[in-house]
Amino acid sequence: TVHVLPQTPQLIALLTIIRDKNTQRGDFIFYSNRIIRLLVEEGLNHLPVKEHEVTTPLGRTYAGVRFEGKICGVSIMRAGESMEQGLRDCCRSVRIGKILIQRDEETAQPKLFYHKLPNDIADRWVLLLDPMNATGGSASMAVQVLKEKGVAEERILFLNLIASPEGIEHFASKYPKLRVITAFIDEGLDEKNYIVPGLGDFGDRHFG
Ligand code: HSX
Ligand code: HSX
């Protein structure tokens, strides 16, 4: 299932800044971090809570809820690492796994180089981090790695800033129980499988 963030003027203004080719690295990082924060908060909205009662300073009882379950961030390197801080800003001691996948820019085929994940990842909710979902190939390969480690599809939330309709369709058909949370769905892919209008290569713009 796909969840697109509410298209508020604020979100569109943030996206406009990071799409602008004249935006310099410092601003790109600052404003993309604000969008990442919104994505993480929306991701957390999908996690279960259970009833929890507290006493307020006025001596009254408040019947509330608290988070239940353990989570883990998994970033698809390199670009996905740019989303780790936003996750840490919301979840202070969160565990983070890494999967290094690179897309061959000639063929657009992803290649898996490395992965390192917490041992108990199968017991956790996984927030999969990659800012761009173009063909869906890279993230799909990451999902395969997670499934081999015993993570159920319905426990994976894939967070990204910009997706193509093709990338969205890829997940909807291949992993119907996986939740995709994205800030924006763009027009499509160009002949080199880059997202258009897009924002260029996120990793290059963030890391240099
Ligand atoms: C970029 O290419 C992004 O950060 C993703 O890792 C990947 C998206 O391309 P695709 O595999 O969805 O086509 O480096
Ligand atoms: C390299 O950079 C690879 O072929 C990937 O497509 C890309 C990965 O870098 P990043 O965008 O994940 O930082 O050309």
PDB file of C-alpha atoms and ligand atoms in Angstrom:
ATOM      1  CA  THR A   1       0.000   0.000   0.000  1.00  0.00           C
ATOM      2  CA  VAL A   2       1.155   3.514  -0.784  1.00  0.00           C
ATOM      3  CA  HIS A   3       0.866   6.515   1.512  1.00  0.00           C
ATOM      4  CA  VAL A   4       1.731   9.899   0.049  1.00  0.00           C
ATOM      5  CA  LEU A   5       2.375  12.695   2.562  1.00  0.00           C
ATOM      6  CA  PRO A   6      -0.312  15.405   2.611  1.00  0.00           C
ATOM      7  CA  GLN A   7       0.574  17.815  -0.205  1.00  0.00           C
ATOM      8  CA  THR A   8       0.622  20.937   1.942  1.00  0.00           C
ATOM      9  CA  PRO A   9       2.058  24.239   0.655  1.00  0.00           C
ATOM     10  CA  GLN A  10       4.867  23.777   3.190  1.00  0.00           C
ATOM     11  CA  LEU A  11       5.852  20.376   1.811  1.00  0.00           C
ATOM     12  CA  ILE A  12       5.730  21.633  -1.783  1.00  0.00           C
ATOM     13  CA  ALA A  13       7.894  24.620  -0.794  1.00  0.00           C
ATOM     14  CA  LEU A  14      10.463  22.274   0.748  1.00  0.00           C
ATOM     15  CA  LEU A  15      10.439  20.053  -2.332  1.00  0.00           C
ATOM     16  CA  THR A  16      10.828  23.120  -4.560  1.00  0.00           C
ATOM     17  CA  ILE A  17      14.017  24.099  -2.738  1.00  0.00           C
ATOM     18  CA  ILE A  18      15.639  20.689  -3.050  1.00  0.00           C
ATOM     19  CA  ARG A  19      14.621  20.257  -6.715  1.00  0.00           C
ATOM     20  CA  ASP A  20      16.258  23.578  -7.651  1.00  0.00           C
ATOM     21  CA  LYS A  21      19.603  22.893  -9.325  1.00  0.00           C
ATOM     22  CA  ASN A  22      20.938  26.150  -7.841  1.00  0.00           C
ATOM     23  CA  THR A  23      20.396  24.990  -4.254  1.00  0.00           C
ATOM     24  CA  GLN A  24      23.783  24.475  -2.603  1.00  0.00           C
ATOM     25  CA  ARG A  25      24.692  21.462  -0.475  1.00  0.00           C
ATOM     26  CA  GLY A  26      24.138  23.079   2.938  1.00  0.00           C
ATOM     27  CA  ASP A  27      20.604  24.134   2.060  1.00  0.00           C
ATOM     28  CA  PHE A  28      19.933  20.853   0.272  1.00  0.00           C
ATOM     29  CA  ILE A  29      20.812  18.936   3.454  1.00  0.00           C
ATOM     30  CA  PHE A  30      18.883  21.267   5.766  1.00  0.00           C
ATOM     31  CA  TYR A  31      15.644  21.262   3.744  1.00  0.00           C
ATOM     32  CA  SER A  32      15.740  17.604   2.750  1.00  0.00           C
ATOM     33  CA  ASN A  33      16.168  16.809   6.462  1.00  0.00           C
ATOM     34  CA  ARG A  34      12.895  18.595   7.153  1.00  0.00           C
ATOM     35  CA  ILE A  35      11.095  16.377   4.644  1.00  0.00           C
ATOM     36  CA  ILE A  36      12.823  13.281   6.025  1.00  0.00           C
ATOM     37  CA  ARG A  37      11.581  14.200   9.485  1.00  0.00           C
ATOM     38  CA  LEU A  38       7.996  14.338   8.167  1.00  0.00           C
ATOM     39  CA  LEU A  39       8.446  10.941   6.505  1.00  0.00           C
ATOM     40  CA  VAL A  40       9.787   9.364   9.686  1.00  0.00           C
ATOM     41  CA  GLU A  41       6.942  10.770  11.773  1.00  0.00           C
ATOM     42  CA  GLU A  42       4.434   9.429   9.245  1.00  0.00           C
ATOM     43  CA  GLY A  43       6.182   6.045   9.307  1.00  0.00           C
ATOM     44  CA  LEU A  44       5.891   5.943  13.096  1.00  0.00           C
ATOM     45  CA  ASN A  45       2.161   6.587  12.751  1.00  0.00           C
ATOM     46  CA  HIS A  46       1.866   3.112  11.265  1.00  0.00           C
ATOM     47  CA  LEU A  47       3.371   1.280  14.228  1.00  0.00           C
ATOM     48  CA  PRO A  48       1.174  -0.344  16.871  1.00  0.00           C
ATOM     49  CA  VAL A  49       0.603   1.131  20.331  1.00  0.00           C
ATOM     50  CA  LYS A  50      -0.907  -0.400  23.423  1.00  0.00           C
ATOM     51  CA  GLU A  51      -2.905   1.056  26.275  1.00  0.00           C
ATOM     52  CA  HIS A  52      -0.846   2.795  28.928  1.00  0.00           C
ATOM     53  CA  GLU A  53      -2.045   4.748  31.946  1.00  0.00           C
ATOM     54  CA  VAL A  54      -0.118   7.596  33.597  1.00  0.00           C
ATOM     55  CA  THR A  55      -0.720   9.981  36.488  1.00  0.00           C
ATOM     56  CA  THR A  56      -0.451  13.692  35.627  1.00  0.00           C
ATOM     57  CA  PRO A  57       1.040  16.335  37.987  1.00  0.00           C
ATOM     58  CA  LEU A  58      -2.558  17.167  38.977  1.00  0.00           C
ATOM     59  CA  GLY A  59      -2.964  13.714  40.443  1.00  0.00           C
ATOM     60  CA  ARG A  60      -5.357  12.631  37.733  1.00  0.00           C
ATOM     61  CA  THR A  61      -5.196   9.488  35.714  1.00  0.00           C
ATOM     62  CA  TYR A  62      -4.764   9.669  31.985  1.00  0.00           C
ATOM     63  CA  ALA A  63      -5.597   6.616  29.940  1.00  0.00           C
ATOM     64  CA  GLY A  64      -3.186   6.894  27.023  1.00  0.00           C
ATOM     65  CA  VAL A  65      -1.079   4.653  24.846  1.00  0.00           C
ATOM     66  CA  ARG A  66       2.572   3.873  24.355  1.00  0.00           C
ATOM     67  CA  PHE A  67       4.653   2.535  21.542  1.00  0.00           C
ATOM     68  CA  GLU A  68       4.892  -1.178  21.383  1.00  0.00           C
ATOM     69  CA  GLY A  69       7.485  -3.216  19.586  1.00  0.00           C
ATOM     70  CA  LYS A  70      11.041  -2.637  18.505  1.00  0.00           C
ATOM     71  CA  ILE A  71      12.166  -0.875  15.400  1.00  0.00           C
ATOM     72  CA  CYS A  72      15.225  -0.807  13.216  1.00  0.00           C
ATOM     73  CA  GLY A  73      16.265   1.537  10.434  1.00  0.00           C
ATOM     74  CA  VAL A  74      17.869   0.004   7.363  1.00  0.00           C
ATOM     75  CA  SER A  75      19.545   2.351   4.924  1.00  0.00           C
ATOM     76  CA  ILE A  76      20.357   1.563   1.321  1.00  0.00           C
ATOM     77  CA  MET A  77      23.827   3.034   0.863  1.00  0.00           C
ATOM     78  CA  ARG A  78      24.951   5.510  -0.105  1.00  0.00           C
ATOM     79  CA  ALA A  79      21.970   7.847  -0.536  1.00  0.00           C
ATOM     80  CA  GLY A  80      19.842   6.176   2.171  1.00  0.00           C
ATOM     81  CA  GLU A  81      22.405   7.013   4.836  1.00  0.00           C
ATOM     82  CA  SER A  82      21.340  10.637   4.492  1.00  0.00           C
ATOM     83  CA  MET A  83      18.040   9.633   6.170  1.00  0.00           C
ATOM     84  CA  GLU A  84      19.584   8.045   9.264  1.00  0.00           C
ATOM     85  CA  GLN A  85      19.893  11.277  11.248  1.00  0.00           C
ATOM     86  CA  GLY A  86      16.223  12.106  10.721  1.00  0.00           C
ATOM     87  CA  LEU A  87      15.341   8.720  12.153  1.00  0.00           C
ATOM     88  CA  ARG A  88      17.689   9.208  15.110  1.00  0.00           C
ATOM     89  CA  ASP A  89      16.114  12.610  15.789  1.00  0.00           C
ATOM     90  CA  CYS A  90      12.843  10.776  16.458  1.00  0.00           C
ATOM     91  CA  CYS A  91      14.136   7.496  17.933  1.00  0.00           C
ATOM     92  CA  ARG A  92      17.191   8.187  20.059  1.00  0.00           C
ATOM     93  CA  SER A  93      18.795   4.764  20.366  1.00  0.00           C
ATOM     94  CA  VAL A  94      17.415   3.140  17.251  1.00  0.00           C
ATOM     95  CA  ARG A  95      19.394   0.310  15.682  1.00  0.00           C
ATOM     96  CA  ILE A  96      20.501   0.816  12.124  1.00  0.00           C
ATOM     97  CA  GLY A  97      21.377  -1.795   9.531  1.00  0.00           C
ATOM     98  CA  LYS A  98      23.037  -1.107   6.208  1.00  0.00           C
ATOM     99  CA  ILE A  99      22.642  -2.586   2.763  1.00  0.00           C
ATOM    100  CA  LEU A 100      24.994  -1.480   0.015  1.00  0.00           C
ATOM    101  CA  ILE A 101      23.342  -1.719  -3.373  1.00  0.00           C
ATOM    102  CA  GLN A 102      24.475   0.180  -6.422  1.00  0.00           C
ATOM    103  CA  ARG A 103      22.545   0.602  -9.595  1.00  0.00           C
ATOM    104  CA  ASP A 104      24.530   0.045 -12.760  1.00  0.00           C
ATOM    105  CA  GLU A 105      23.902   3.292 -14.620  1.00  0.00           C
ATOM    106  CA  GLU A 106      24.185   1.565 -18.014  1.00  0.00           C
ATOM    107  CA  THR A 107      21.646  -1.166 -17.411  1.00  0.00           C
ATOM    108  CA  ALA A 108      19.768   0.278 -14.380  1.00  0.00           C
ATOM    109  CA  GLN A 109      20.189  -3.150 -12.750  1.00  0.00           C
ATOM    110  CA  PRO A 110      20.927  -3.131  -9.020  1.00  0.00           C
ATOM    111  CA  LYS A 111      23.878  -5.043  -7.603  1.00  0.00           C
ATOM    112  CA  LEU A 112      24.216  -6.127  -3.977  1.00  0.00           C
ATOM    113  CA  PHE A 113      27.649  -5.556  -2.442  1.00  0.00           C
ATOM    114  CA  TYR A 114      27.243  -5.772   1.326  1.00  0.00           C
ATOM    115  CA  HIS A 115      24.774  -5.958   4.160  1.00  0.00           C
ATOM    116  CA  LYS A 116      25.022  -5.813   7.944  1.00  0.00           C
ATOM    117  CA  LEU A 117      21.837  -6.045   9.986  1.00  0.00           C
ATOM    118  CA  PRO A 118      20.972  -6.467  13.682  1.00  0.00           C
ATOM    119  CA  ASN A 119      20.686 -10.169  14.655  1.00  0.00           C
ATOM    120  CA  ASP A 120      17.146  -9.813  15.925  1.00  0.00           C
ATOM    121  CA  ILE A 121      15.874  -7.934  12.884  1.00  0.00           C
ATOM    122  CA  ALA A 122      13.107 -10.496  12.298  1.00  0.00           C
ATOM    123  CA  ASP A 123      11.500  -9.319  15.579  1.00  0.00           C
ATOM    124  CA  ARG A 124      11.575  -5.668  14.596  1.00  0.00           C
ATOM    125  CA  TRP A 125       9.632  -3.191  12.533  1.00  0.00           C
ATOM    126  CA  VAL A 126      11.904  -2.096   9.723  1.00  0.00           C
ATOM    127  CA  LEU A 127      12.011   1.435   8.351  1.00  0.00           C
ATOM    128  CA  LEU A 128      13.761   0.999   5.008  1.00  0.00           C
ATOM    129  CA  LEU A 129      15.459   4.234   3.958  1.00  0.00           C
ATOM    130  CA  ASP A 130      16.217   5.391   0.417  1.00  0.00           C
ATOM    131  CA  PRO A 131      15.357   8.896  -0.813  1.00  0.00           C
ATOM    132  CA  MET A 132      14.647   7.842  -4.417  1.00  0.00           C
ATOM    133  CA  ASN A 133      12.490   5.044  -5.815  1.00  0.00           C
ATOM    134  CA  ALA A 134      13.055   5.019  -9.587  1.00  0.00           C
ATOM    135  CA  THR A 135      12.514   1.588 -11.169  1.00  0.00           C
ATOM    136  CA  GLY A 136      12.129   0.060  -7.711  1.00  0.00           C
ATOM    137  CA  GLY A 137      14.941  -2.392  -8.453  1.00  0.00           C
ATOM    138  CA  SER A 138      17.321  -1.333  -5.671  1.00  0.00           C
ATOM    139  CA  ALA A 139      14.727  -1.225  -2.913  1.00  0.00           C
ATOM    140  CA  SER A 140      13.246  -4.494  -4.122  1.00  0.00           C
ATOM    141  CA  MET A 141      16.638  -6.159  -3.780  1.00  0.00           C
ATOM    142  CA  ALA A 142      16.917  -4.743  -0.251  1.00  0.00           C
ATOM    143  CA  VAL A 143      13.492  -6.201   0.579  1.00  0.00           C
ATOM    144  CA  GLN A 144      14.697  -9.604  -0.618  1.00  0.00           C
ATOM    145  CA  VAL A 145      17.651  -9.375   1.781  1.00  0.00           C
ATOM    146  CA  LEU A 146      15.283  -8.476   4.639  1.00  0.00           C
ATOM    147  CA  LYS A 147      12.911 -11.328   3.786  1.00  0.00           C
ATOM    148  CA  GLU A 148      15.807 -13.802   3.778  1.00  0.00           C
ATOM    149  CA  LYS A 149      16.554 -12.592   7.323  1.00  0.00           C
ATOM    150  CA  GLY A 150      12.991 -13.446   8.304  1.00  0.00           C
ATOM    151  CA  VAL A 151      11.407  -9.990   8.234  1.00  0.00           C
ATOM    152  CA  ALA A 152       7.737 -10.209   7.236  1.00  0.00           C
ATOM    153  CA  GLU A 153       6.631  -7.944   4.400  1.00  0.00           C
ATOM    154  CA  GLU A 154       3.968  -6.283   6.529  1.00  0.00           C
ATOM    155  CA  ARG A 155       6.653  -5.220   8.997  1.00  0.00           C
ATOM    156  CA  ILE A 156       8.559  -3.206   6.410  1.00  0.00           C
ATOM    157  CA  LEU A 157       7.879   0.501   5.836  1.00  0.00           C
ATOM    158  CA  PHE A 158       9.772   1.891   2.858  1.00  0.00           C
ATOM    159  CA  LEU A 159      10.353   5.638   3.272  1.00  0.00           C
ATOM    160  CA  ASN A 160      11.382   7.805   0.346  1.00  0.00           C
ATOM    161  CA  LEU A 161      11.210  11.410  -0.790  1.00  0.00           C
ATOM    162  CA  ILE A 162      10.478  11.002  -4.475  1.00  0.00           C
ATOM    163  CA  ALA A 163       9.072   8.001  -6.261  1.00  0.00           C
ATOM    164  CA  SER A 164       8.208   7.356  -9.892  1.00  0.00           C
ATOM    165  CA  PRO A 165       4.841   5.831 -10.821  1.00  0.00           C
ATOM    166  CA  GLU A 166       6.835   2.849 -12.151  1.00  0.00           C
ATOM    167  CA  GLY A 167       8.615   2.388  -8.817  1.00  0.00           C
ATOM    168  CA  ILE A 168       5.327   2.615  -6.928  1.00  0.00           C
ATOM    169  CA  GLU A 169       3.692   0.069  -9.250  1.00  0.00           C
ATOM    170  CA  HIS A 170       6.662  -2.265  -8.812  1.00  0.00           C
ATOM    171  CA  PHE A 171       6.046  -2.407  -5.049  1.00  0.00           C
ATOM    172  CA  ALA A 172       2.273  -2.528  -5.274  1.00  0.00           C
ATOM    173  CA  SER A 173       2.414  -5.623  -7.505  1.00  0.00           C
ATOM    174  CA  LYS A 174       5.428  -7.395  -6.019  1.00  0.00           C
ATOM    175  CA  TYR A 175       4.948  -6.648  -2.312  1.00  0.00           C
ATOM    176  CA  PRO A 176       1.274  -5.772  -1.760  1.00  0.00           C
ATOM    177  CA  LYS A 177       1.576  -5.964   2.035  1.00  0.00           C
ATOM    178  CA  LEU A 178       4.596  -3.695   2.260  1.00  0.00           C
ATOM    179  CA  ARG A 179       3.879  -0.057   3.065  1.00  0.00           C
ATOM    180  CA  VAL A 180       5.518   2.607   0.922  1.00  0.00           C
ATOM    181  CA  ILE A 181       5.551   6.111   2.380  1.00  0.00           C
ATOM    182  CA  THR A 182       6.651   8.816   0.002  1.00  0.00           C
ATOM    183  CA  ALA A 183       6.607  12.618  -0.052  1.00  0.00           C
ATOM    184  CA  PHE A 184       5.872  12.885  -3.768  1.00  0.00           C
ATOM    185  CA  ILE A 185       5.164  10.801  -6.861  1.00  0.00           C
ATOM    186  CA  ASP A 186       6.832  12.361  -9.906  1.00  0.00           C
ATOM    187  CA  GLU A 187       5.918  12.245 -13.607  1.00  0.00           C
ATOM    188  CA  GLY A 188       8.029   9.258 -14.567  1.00  0.00           C
ATOM    189  CA  LEU A 189      11.419   8.045 -15.732  1.00  0.00           C
ATOM    190  CA  ASP A 190      13.549   9.319 -18.581  1.00  0.00           C
ATOM    191  CA  GLU A 191      15.429   7.100 -21.055  1.00  0.00           C
ATOM    192  CA  LYS A 192      18.222   6.607 -18.499  1.00  0.00           C
ATOM    193  CA  ASN A 193      15.730   5.620 -15.794  1.00  0.00           C
ATOM    194  CA  TYR A 194      16.235   8.847 -13.847  1.00  0.00           C
ATOM    195  CA  ILE A 195      13.176  10.268 -12.118  1.00  0.00           C
ATOM    196  CA  VAL A 196      11.812  13.389 -13.848  1.00  0.00           C
ATOM    197  CA  PRO A 197      11.421  16.204 -13.036  1.00  0.00           C
ATOM    198  CA  GLY A 198      13.254  14.782 -10.011  1.00  0.00           C
ATOM    199  CA  LEU A 199      16.139  16.422  -8.213  1.00  0.00           C
ATOM    200  CA  GLY A 200      19.190  14.762  -9.759  1.00  0.00           C
ATOM    201  CA  ASP A 201      21.301  12.231  -7.874  1.00  0.00           C
ATOM    202  CA  PHE A 202      20.361  12.571  -4.209  1.00  0.00           C
ATOM    203  CA  GLY A 203      23.586  10.984  -2.978  1.00  0.00           C
ATOM    204  CA  ASP A 204      25.711  13.372  -5.034  1.00  0.00           C
ATOM    205  CA  ARG A 205      23.764  16.414  -3.895  1.00  0.00           C
ATOM    206  CA  HIS A 206      23.851  15.394  -0.223  1.00  0.00           C
ATOM    207  CA  PHE A 207      27.347  13.941   0.066  1.00  0.00           C
ATOM    208  CA  GLY A 208      29.188  15.555  -2.850  1.00  0.00           C
TER     209      GLY A 208
HETATM  210  C1  HSX B   1      19.704   5.856  -6.516  1.00  0.00           C
HETATM  211  O1  HSX B   1      19.288   4.780  -7.347  1.00  0.00           O
HETATM  212  C2  HSX B   1      18.756   5.823  -5.329  1.00  0.00           C
HETATM  213  O2  HSX B   1      19.263   6.317  -4.131  1.00  0.00           O
HETATM  214  C3  HSX B   1      18.334   4.379  -5.227  1.00  0.00           C
HETATM  215  O3  HSX B   1      19.188   3.602  -4.436  1.00  0.00           O
HETATM  216  C4  HSX B   1      18.358   3.926  -6.662  1.00  0.00           C
HETATM  217  C5  HSX B   1      16.984   4.050  -7.257  1.00  0.00           C
HETATM  218  O4  HSX B   1      16.952   3.458  -8.488  1.00  0.00           O
HETATM  219  P1  HSX B   1      16.035   2.200  -8.776  1.00  0.00           P
HETATM  220  O5  HSX B   1      16.778   0.988  -8.348  1.00  0.00           O
HETATM  221  O6  HSX B   1      14.736   2.391  -8.049  1.00  0.00           O
HETATM  222  O7  HSX B   1      15.875   2.245 -10.270  1.00  0.00           O
HETATM  223  O8  HSX B   1      21.031   5.732  -6.203  1.00  0.00           O
HETATM  224  C1  HSX B   2      26.696   5.209  -8.576  1.00  0.00           C
HETATM  225  O1  HSX B   2      26.042   6.093  -7.729  1.00  0.00           O
HETATM  226  C2  HSX B   2      25.869   3.957  -8.614  1.00  0.00           C
HETATM  227  O2  HSX B   2      25.786   3.390  -9.883  1.00  0.00           O
HETATM  228  C3  HSX B   2      24.522   4.336  -8.051  1.00  0.00           C
HETATM  229  O3  HSX B   2      23.517   4.517  -8.976  1.00  0.00           O
HETATM  230  C4  HSX B   2      24.772   5.608  -7.365  1.00  0.00           C
HETATM  231  C5  HSX B   2      24.699   5.330  -5.911  1.00  0.00           C
HETATM  232  O4  HSX B   2      24.981   6.485  -5.235  1.00  0.00           O
HETATM  233  P1  HSX B   2      23.866   7.113  -4.304  1.00  0.00           P
HETATM  234  O5  HSX B   2      22.936   7.873  -5.197  1.00  0.00           O
HETATM  235  O6  HSX B   2      23.224   5.965  -3.615  1.00  0.00           O
HETATM  236  O7  HSX B   2      24.665   7.995  -3.427  1.00  0.00           O
HETATM  237  O8  HSX B   2      26.853   5.788  -9.828  1.00  0.00           O
END
